PDB file of C-alpha atoms in Angstrom:
ATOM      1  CA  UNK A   1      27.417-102.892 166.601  1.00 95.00           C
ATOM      2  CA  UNK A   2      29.670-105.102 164.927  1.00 97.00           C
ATOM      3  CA  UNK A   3      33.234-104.091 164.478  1.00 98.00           C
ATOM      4  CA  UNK A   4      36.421-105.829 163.935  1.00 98.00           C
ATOM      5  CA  UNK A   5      39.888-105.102 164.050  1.00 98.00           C
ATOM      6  CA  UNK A   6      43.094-105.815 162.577  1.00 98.00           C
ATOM      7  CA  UNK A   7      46.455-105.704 164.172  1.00 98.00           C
ATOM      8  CA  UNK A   8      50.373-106.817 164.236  1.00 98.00           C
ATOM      9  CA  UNK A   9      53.797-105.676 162.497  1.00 98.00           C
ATOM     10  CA  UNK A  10      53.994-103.705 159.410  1.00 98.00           C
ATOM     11  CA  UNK A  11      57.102-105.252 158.512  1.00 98.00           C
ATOM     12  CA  UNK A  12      58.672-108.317 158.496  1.00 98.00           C
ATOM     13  CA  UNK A  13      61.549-110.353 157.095  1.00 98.00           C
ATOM     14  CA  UNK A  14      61.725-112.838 154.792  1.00 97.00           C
ATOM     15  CA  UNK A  15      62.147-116.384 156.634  1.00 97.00           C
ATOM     16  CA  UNK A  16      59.808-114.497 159.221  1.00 98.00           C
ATOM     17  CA  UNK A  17      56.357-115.682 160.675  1.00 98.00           C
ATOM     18  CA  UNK A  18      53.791-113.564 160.721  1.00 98.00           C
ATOM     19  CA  UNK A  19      51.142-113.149 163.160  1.00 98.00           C
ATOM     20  CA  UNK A  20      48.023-111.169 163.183  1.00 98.00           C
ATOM     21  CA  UNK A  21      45.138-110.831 165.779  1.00 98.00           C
ATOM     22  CA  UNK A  22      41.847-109.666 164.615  1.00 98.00           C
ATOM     23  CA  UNK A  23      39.781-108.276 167.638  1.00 98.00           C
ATOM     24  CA  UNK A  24      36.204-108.432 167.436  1.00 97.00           C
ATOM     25  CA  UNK A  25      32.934-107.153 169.473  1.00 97.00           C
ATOM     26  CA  UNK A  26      29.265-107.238 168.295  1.00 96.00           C
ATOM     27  CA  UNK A  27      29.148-111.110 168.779  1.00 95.00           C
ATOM     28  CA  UNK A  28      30.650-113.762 170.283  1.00 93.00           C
ATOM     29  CA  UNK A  29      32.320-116.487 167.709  1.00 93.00           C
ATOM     30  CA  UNK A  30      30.697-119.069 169.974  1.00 91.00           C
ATOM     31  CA  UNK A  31      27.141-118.500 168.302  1.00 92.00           C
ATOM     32  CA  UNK A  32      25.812-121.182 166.308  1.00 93.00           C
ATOM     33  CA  UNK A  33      26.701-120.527 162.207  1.00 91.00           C
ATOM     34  CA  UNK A  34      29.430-117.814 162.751  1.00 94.00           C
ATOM     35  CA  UNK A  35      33.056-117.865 161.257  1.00 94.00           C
ATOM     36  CA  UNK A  36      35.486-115.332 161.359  1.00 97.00           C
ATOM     37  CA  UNK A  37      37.899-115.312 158.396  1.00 96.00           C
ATOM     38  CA  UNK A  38      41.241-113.919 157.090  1.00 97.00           C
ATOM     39  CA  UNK A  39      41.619-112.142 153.590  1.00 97.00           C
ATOM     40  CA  UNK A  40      44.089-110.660 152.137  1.00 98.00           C
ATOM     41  CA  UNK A  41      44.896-108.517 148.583  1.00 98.00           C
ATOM     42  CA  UNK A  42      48.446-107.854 147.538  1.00 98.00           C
ATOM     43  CA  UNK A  43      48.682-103.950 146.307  1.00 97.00           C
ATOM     44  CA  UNK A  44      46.866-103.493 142.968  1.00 96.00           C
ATOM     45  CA  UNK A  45      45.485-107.176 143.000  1.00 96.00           C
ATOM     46  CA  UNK A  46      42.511-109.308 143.784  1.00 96.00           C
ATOM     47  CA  UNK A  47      41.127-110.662 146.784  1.00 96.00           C
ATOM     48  CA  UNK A  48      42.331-114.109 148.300  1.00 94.00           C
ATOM     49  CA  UNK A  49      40.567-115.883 150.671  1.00 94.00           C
ATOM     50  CA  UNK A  50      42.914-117.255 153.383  1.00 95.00           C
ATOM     51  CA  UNK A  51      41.255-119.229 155.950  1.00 95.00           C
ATOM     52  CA  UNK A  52      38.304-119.215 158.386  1.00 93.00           C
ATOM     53  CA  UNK A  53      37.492-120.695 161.775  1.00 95.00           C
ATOM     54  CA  UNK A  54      33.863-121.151 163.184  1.00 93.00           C
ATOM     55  CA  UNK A  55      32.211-121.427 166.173  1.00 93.00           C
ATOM     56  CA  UNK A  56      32.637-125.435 167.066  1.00 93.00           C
ATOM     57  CA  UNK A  57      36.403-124.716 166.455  1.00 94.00           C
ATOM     58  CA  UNK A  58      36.917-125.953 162.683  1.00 93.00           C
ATOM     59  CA  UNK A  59      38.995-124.705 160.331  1.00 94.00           C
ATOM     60  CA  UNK A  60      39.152-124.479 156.780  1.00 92.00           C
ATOM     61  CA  UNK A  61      43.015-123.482 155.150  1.00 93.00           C
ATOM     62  CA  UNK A  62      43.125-122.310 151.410  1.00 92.00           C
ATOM     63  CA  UNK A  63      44.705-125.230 149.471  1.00 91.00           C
ATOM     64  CA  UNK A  64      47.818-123.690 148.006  1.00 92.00           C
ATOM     65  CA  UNK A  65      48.844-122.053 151.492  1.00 94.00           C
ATOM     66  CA  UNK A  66      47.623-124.388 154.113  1.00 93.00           C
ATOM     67  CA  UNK A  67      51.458-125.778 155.463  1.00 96.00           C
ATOM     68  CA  UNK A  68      51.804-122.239 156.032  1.00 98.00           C
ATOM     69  CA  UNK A  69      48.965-121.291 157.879  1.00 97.00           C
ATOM     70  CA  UNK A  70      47.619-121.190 161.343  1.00 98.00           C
ATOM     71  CA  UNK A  71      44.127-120.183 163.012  1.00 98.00           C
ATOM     72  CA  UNK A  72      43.216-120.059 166.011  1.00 97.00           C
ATOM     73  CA  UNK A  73      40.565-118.477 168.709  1.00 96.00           C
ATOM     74  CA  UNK A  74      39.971-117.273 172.285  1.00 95.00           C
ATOM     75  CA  UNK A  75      36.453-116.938 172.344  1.00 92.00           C
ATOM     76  CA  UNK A  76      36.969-115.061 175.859  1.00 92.00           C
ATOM     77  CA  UNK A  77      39.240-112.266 174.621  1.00 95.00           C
ATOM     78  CA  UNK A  78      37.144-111.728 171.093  1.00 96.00           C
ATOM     79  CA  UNK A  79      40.264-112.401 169.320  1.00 97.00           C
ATOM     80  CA  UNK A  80      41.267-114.740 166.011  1.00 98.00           C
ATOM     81  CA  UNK A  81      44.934-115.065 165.976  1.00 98.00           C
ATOM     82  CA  UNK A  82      46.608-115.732 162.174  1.00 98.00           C
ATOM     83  CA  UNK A  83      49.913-117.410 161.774  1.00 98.00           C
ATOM     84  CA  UNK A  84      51.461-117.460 158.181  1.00 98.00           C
ATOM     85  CA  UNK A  85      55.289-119.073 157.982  1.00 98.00           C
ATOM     86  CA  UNK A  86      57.777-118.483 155.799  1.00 98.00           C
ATOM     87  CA  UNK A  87      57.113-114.935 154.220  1.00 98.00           C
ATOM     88  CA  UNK A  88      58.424-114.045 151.730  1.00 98.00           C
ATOM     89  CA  UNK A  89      58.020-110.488 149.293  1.00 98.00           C
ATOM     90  CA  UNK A  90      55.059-111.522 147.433  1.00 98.00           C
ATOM     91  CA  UNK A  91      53.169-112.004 150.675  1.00 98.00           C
ATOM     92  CA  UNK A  92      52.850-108.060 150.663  1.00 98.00           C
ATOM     93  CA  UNK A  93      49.255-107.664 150.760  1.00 98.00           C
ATOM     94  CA  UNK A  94      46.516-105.528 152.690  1.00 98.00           C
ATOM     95  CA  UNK A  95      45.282-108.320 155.597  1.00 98.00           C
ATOM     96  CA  UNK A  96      41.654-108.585 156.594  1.00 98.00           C
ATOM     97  CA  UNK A  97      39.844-110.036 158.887  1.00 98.00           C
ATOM     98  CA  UNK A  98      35.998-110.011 158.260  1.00 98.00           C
ATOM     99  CA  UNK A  99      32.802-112.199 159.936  1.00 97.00           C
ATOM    100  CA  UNK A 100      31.416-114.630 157.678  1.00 93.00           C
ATOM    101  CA  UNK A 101      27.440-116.359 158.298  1.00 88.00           C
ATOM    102  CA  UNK A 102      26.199-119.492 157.336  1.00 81.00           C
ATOM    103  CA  UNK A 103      25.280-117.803 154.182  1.00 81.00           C
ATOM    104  CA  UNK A 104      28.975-117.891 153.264  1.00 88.00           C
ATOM    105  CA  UNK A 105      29.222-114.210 152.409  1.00 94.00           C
ATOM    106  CA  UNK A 106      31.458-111.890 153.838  1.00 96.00           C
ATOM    107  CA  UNK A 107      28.959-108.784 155.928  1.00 96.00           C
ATOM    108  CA  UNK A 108      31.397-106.703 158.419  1.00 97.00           C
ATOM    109  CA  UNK A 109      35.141-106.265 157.975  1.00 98.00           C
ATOM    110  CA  UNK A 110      37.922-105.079 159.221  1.00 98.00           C
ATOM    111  CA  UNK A 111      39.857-101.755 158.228  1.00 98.00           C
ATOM    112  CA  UNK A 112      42.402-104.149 156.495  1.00 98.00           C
ATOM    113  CA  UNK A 113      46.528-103.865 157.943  1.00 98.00           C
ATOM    114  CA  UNK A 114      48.911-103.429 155.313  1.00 98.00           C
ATOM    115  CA  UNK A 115      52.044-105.954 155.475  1.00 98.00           C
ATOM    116  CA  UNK A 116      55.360-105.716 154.089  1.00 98.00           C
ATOM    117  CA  UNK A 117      57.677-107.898 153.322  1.00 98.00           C
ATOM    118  CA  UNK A 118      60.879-107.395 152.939  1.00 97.00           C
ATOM    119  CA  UNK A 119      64.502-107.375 154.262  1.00 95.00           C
TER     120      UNK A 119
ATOM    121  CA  UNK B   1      41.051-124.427 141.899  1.00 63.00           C
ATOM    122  CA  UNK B   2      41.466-121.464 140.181  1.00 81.00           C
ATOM    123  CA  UNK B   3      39.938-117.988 140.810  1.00 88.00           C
ATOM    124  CA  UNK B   4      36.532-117.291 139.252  1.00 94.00           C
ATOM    125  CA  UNK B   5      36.494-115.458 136.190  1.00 96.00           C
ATOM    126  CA  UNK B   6      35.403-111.653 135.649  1.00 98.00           C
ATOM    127  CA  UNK B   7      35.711-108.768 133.204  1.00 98.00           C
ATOM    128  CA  UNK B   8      38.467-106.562 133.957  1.00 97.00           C
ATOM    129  CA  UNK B   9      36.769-103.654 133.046  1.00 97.00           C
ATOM    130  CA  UNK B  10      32.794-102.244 133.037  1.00 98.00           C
ATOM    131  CA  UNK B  11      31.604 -99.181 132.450  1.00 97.00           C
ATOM    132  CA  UNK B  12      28.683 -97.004 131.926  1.00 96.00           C
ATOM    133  CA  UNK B  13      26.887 -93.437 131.808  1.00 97.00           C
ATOM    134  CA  UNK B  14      24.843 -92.588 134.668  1.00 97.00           C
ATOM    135  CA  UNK B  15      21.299 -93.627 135.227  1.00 97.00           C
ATOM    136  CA  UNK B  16      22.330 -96.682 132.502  1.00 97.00           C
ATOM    137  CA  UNK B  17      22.651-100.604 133.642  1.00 97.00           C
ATOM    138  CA  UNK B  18      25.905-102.393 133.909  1.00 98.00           C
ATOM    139  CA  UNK B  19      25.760-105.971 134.321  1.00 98.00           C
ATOM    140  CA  UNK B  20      29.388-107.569 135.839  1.00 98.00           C
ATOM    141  CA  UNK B  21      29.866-111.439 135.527  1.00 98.00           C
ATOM    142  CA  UNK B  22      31.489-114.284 137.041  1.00 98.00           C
ATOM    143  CA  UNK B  23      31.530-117.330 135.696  1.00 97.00           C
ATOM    144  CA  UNK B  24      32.938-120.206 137.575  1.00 95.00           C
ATOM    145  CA  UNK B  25      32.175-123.998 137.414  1.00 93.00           C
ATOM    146  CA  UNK B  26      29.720-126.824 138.431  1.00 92.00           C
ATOM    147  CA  UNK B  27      31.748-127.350 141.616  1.00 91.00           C
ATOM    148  CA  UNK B  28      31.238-123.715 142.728  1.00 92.00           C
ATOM    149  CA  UNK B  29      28.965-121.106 140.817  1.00 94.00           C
ATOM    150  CA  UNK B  30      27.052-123.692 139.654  1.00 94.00           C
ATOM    151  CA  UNK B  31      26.646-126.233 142.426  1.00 92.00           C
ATOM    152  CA  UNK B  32      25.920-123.903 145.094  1.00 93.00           C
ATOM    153  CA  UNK B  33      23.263-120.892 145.854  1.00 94.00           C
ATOM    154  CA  UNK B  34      26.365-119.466 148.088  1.00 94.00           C
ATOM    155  CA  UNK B  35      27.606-116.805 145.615  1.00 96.00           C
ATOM    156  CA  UNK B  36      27.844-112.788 147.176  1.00 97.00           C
ATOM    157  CA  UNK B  37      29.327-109.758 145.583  1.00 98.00           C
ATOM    158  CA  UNK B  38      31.367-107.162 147.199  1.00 98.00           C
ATOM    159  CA  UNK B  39      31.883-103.936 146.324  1.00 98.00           C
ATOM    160  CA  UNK B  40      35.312-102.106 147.249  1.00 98.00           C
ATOM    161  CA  UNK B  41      36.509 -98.318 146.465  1.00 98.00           C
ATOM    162  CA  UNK B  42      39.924 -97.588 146.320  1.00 96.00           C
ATOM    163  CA  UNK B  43      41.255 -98.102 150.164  1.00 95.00           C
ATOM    164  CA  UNK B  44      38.559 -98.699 151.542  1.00 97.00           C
ATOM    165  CA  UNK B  45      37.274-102.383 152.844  1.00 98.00           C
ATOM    166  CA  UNK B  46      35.416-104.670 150.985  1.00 98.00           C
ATOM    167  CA  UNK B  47      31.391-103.953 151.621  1.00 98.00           C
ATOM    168  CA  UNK B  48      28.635-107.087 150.970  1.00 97.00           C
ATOM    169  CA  UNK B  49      26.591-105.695 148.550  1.00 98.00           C
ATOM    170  CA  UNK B  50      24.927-109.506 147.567  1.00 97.00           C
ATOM    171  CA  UNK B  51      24.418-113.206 149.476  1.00 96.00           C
ATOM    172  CA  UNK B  52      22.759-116.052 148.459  1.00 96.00           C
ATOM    173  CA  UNK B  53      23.073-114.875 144.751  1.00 97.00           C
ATOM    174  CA  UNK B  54      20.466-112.552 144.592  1.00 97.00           C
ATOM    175  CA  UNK B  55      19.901-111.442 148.581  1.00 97.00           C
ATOM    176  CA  UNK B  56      20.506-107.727 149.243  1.00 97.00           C
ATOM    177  CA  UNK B  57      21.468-106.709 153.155  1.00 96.00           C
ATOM    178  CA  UNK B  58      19.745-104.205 154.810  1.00 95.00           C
ATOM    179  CA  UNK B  59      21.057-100.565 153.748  1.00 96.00           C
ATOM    180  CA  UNK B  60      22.274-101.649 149.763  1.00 97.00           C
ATOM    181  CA  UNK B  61      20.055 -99.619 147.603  1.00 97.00           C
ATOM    182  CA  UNK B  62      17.531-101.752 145.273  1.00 97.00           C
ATOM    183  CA  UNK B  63      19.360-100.966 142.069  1.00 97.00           C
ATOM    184  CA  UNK B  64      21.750-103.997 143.023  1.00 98.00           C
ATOM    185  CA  UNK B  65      20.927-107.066 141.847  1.00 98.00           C
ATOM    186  CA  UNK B  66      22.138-110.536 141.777  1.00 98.00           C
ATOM    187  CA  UNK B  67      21.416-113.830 139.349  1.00 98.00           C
ATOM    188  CA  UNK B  68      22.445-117.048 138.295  1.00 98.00           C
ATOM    189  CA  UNK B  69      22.460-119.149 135.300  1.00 97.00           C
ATOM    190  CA  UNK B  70      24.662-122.237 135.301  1.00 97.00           C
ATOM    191  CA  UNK B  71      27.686-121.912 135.963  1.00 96.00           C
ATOM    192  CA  UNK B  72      27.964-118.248 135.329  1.00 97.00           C
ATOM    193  CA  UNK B  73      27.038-115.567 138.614  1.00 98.00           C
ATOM    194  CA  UNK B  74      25.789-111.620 137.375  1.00 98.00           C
ATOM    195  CA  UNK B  75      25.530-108.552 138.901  1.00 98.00           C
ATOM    196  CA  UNK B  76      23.188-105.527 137.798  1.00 98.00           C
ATOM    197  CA  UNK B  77      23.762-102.001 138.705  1.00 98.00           C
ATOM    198  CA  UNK B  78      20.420-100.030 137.648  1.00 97.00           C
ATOM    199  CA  UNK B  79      20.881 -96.336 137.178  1.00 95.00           C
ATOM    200  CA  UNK B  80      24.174 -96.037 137.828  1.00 97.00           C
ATOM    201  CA  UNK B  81      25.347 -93.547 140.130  1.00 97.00           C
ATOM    202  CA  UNK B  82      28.598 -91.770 140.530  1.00 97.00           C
ATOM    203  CA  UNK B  83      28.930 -93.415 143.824  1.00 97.00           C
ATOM    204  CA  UNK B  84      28.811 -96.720 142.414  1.00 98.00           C
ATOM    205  CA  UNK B  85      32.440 -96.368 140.222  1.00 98.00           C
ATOM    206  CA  UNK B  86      34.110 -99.106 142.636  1.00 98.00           C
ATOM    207  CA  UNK B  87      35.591-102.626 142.267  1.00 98.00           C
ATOM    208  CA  UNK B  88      33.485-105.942 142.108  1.00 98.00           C
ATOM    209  CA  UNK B  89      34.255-108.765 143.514  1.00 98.00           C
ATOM    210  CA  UNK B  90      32.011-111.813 143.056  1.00 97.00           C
ATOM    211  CA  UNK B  91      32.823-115.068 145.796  1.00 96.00           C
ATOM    212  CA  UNK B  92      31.534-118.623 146.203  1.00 94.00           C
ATOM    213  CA  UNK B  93      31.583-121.618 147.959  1.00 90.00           C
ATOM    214  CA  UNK B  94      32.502-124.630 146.396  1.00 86.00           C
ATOM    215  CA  UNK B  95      33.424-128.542 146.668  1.00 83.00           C
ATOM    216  CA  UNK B  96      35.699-129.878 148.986  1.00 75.00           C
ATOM    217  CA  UNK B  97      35.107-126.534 151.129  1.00 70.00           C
ATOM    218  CA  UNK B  98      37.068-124.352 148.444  1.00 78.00           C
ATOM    219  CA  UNK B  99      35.964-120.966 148.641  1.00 86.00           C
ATOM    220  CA  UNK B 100      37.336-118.573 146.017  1.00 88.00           C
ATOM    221  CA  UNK B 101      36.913-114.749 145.220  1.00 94.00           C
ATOM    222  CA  UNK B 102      36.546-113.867 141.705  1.00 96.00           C
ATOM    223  CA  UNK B 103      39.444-111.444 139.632  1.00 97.00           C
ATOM    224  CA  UNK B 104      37.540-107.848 140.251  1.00 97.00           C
ATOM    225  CA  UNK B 105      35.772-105.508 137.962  1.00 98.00           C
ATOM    226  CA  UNK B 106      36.274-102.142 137.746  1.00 98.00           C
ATOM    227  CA  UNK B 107      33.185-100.016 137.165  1.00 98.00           C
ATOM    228  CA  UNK B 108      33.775 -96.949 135.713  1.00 97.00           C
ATOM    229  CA  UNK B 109      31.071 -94.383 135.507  1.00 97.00           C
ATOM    230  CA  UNK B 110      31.310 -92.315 132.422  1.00 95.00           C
TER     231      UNK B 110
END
């Protein structure tokens, strides 16, 4: 059973950095054609794809926010680790991490952590 | 790179067909297979309802479907259920490894 998780501060500051680990079990992100990715949808808004890492390591960063992001995995502990710099209030959005196939689509997610920022 | 484009708004009575779009460009709806639709209800997760533009995973019921013409990505609901009033969200891969989500639909069963 695949099931991942989302976790980290509810709040931060403007200026801040926030980090967010998304725990995982069901697979191991060192299988061949797996990614794990990070999502996230401000209240009342769309869905914006962040950034994904797969198995061999590689990342991929969303053009318009890639200075400010970081991913990163420990394929021992299950766990992607998301660094965004520089929040600021319109960075107040439900986080997700979900697992992505070589089919590029999105099949198990997390329960989605809700970040707010703001001083 | 902008975000695909959807209808804001769909709706329909139930056991009728509603049929959400996304329409995109050559270097992503149209230059790729790699289009899936997810369906979300209000605080709740995203769930993969399509892959692979027209692929349904195991457990989405058979009135889903998926297509593609040009540039443009569709989803059909057939027999719409009360179950099925949600938001859509169509994605895709594109050039240059830009992936982008589309700008929702809410289905609204009447």
């Amino acid at each position: 059973q695949v099931t991942l998780r989302e976790s980290g501060p509810a709040l931060v500051k403007p200026t801040e950095t926030l980090t967010l680990t998304c725990t995982f079990s069901g697979f191991s992100l060192s299988t061949t054609g797996l990614f794990v990715s990070w999502i996230r949808q401000p209240p009342g808004k769309a869905l914006e794809w962040l950034t994904f890492i797969d198995w061999s390591n590689g990342k991929y960063y969303s053009a318009s926010l890639k200075t400010r992001l970081t991913i990163s995995k420990d394929t021992s502990r299950n766990q992607v680790v998301l660094t965004m710099t520089e929040m600021d209030p319109v960075d107040t959005a439900t986080y997700y991490c979900a697992r992505m196939t070589g089919y590029y689509s999105f099949d198990y997610w997390g329960q989605g952590i809700l970040v707010t920022v703001s001083s | 790179q902008s975000a695909l484009t959807q209808p804001p708004s769909a709706s329909g009575s139930p056991g009728q067909s509603v049929t959400i779009s996304c329409t995109g460009t050559s270097s992503d709806v149209g230059g790729y297979k790699y289009v899936s639709w997810y369906q979300q209800h209000p605080d709740k997760a995203p769930k993969l309802m399509i892959y692979e533009v027209s692929k349904r995973p195991s457990g989405v019921p058979a009135r889903f479907s998926g297509s593609k013409s040009g540039n443009t990505a569709s989803l059909t609901i057939s027999g719409l259920q009360a179950e099925d009033e949600a938001d859509y969200y169509c994605y895709s891969y594109g050039d240059s490894s830009f992936y982008v989500f589309g700008t929702g639909t809410k289905v609204t069963v009447l």
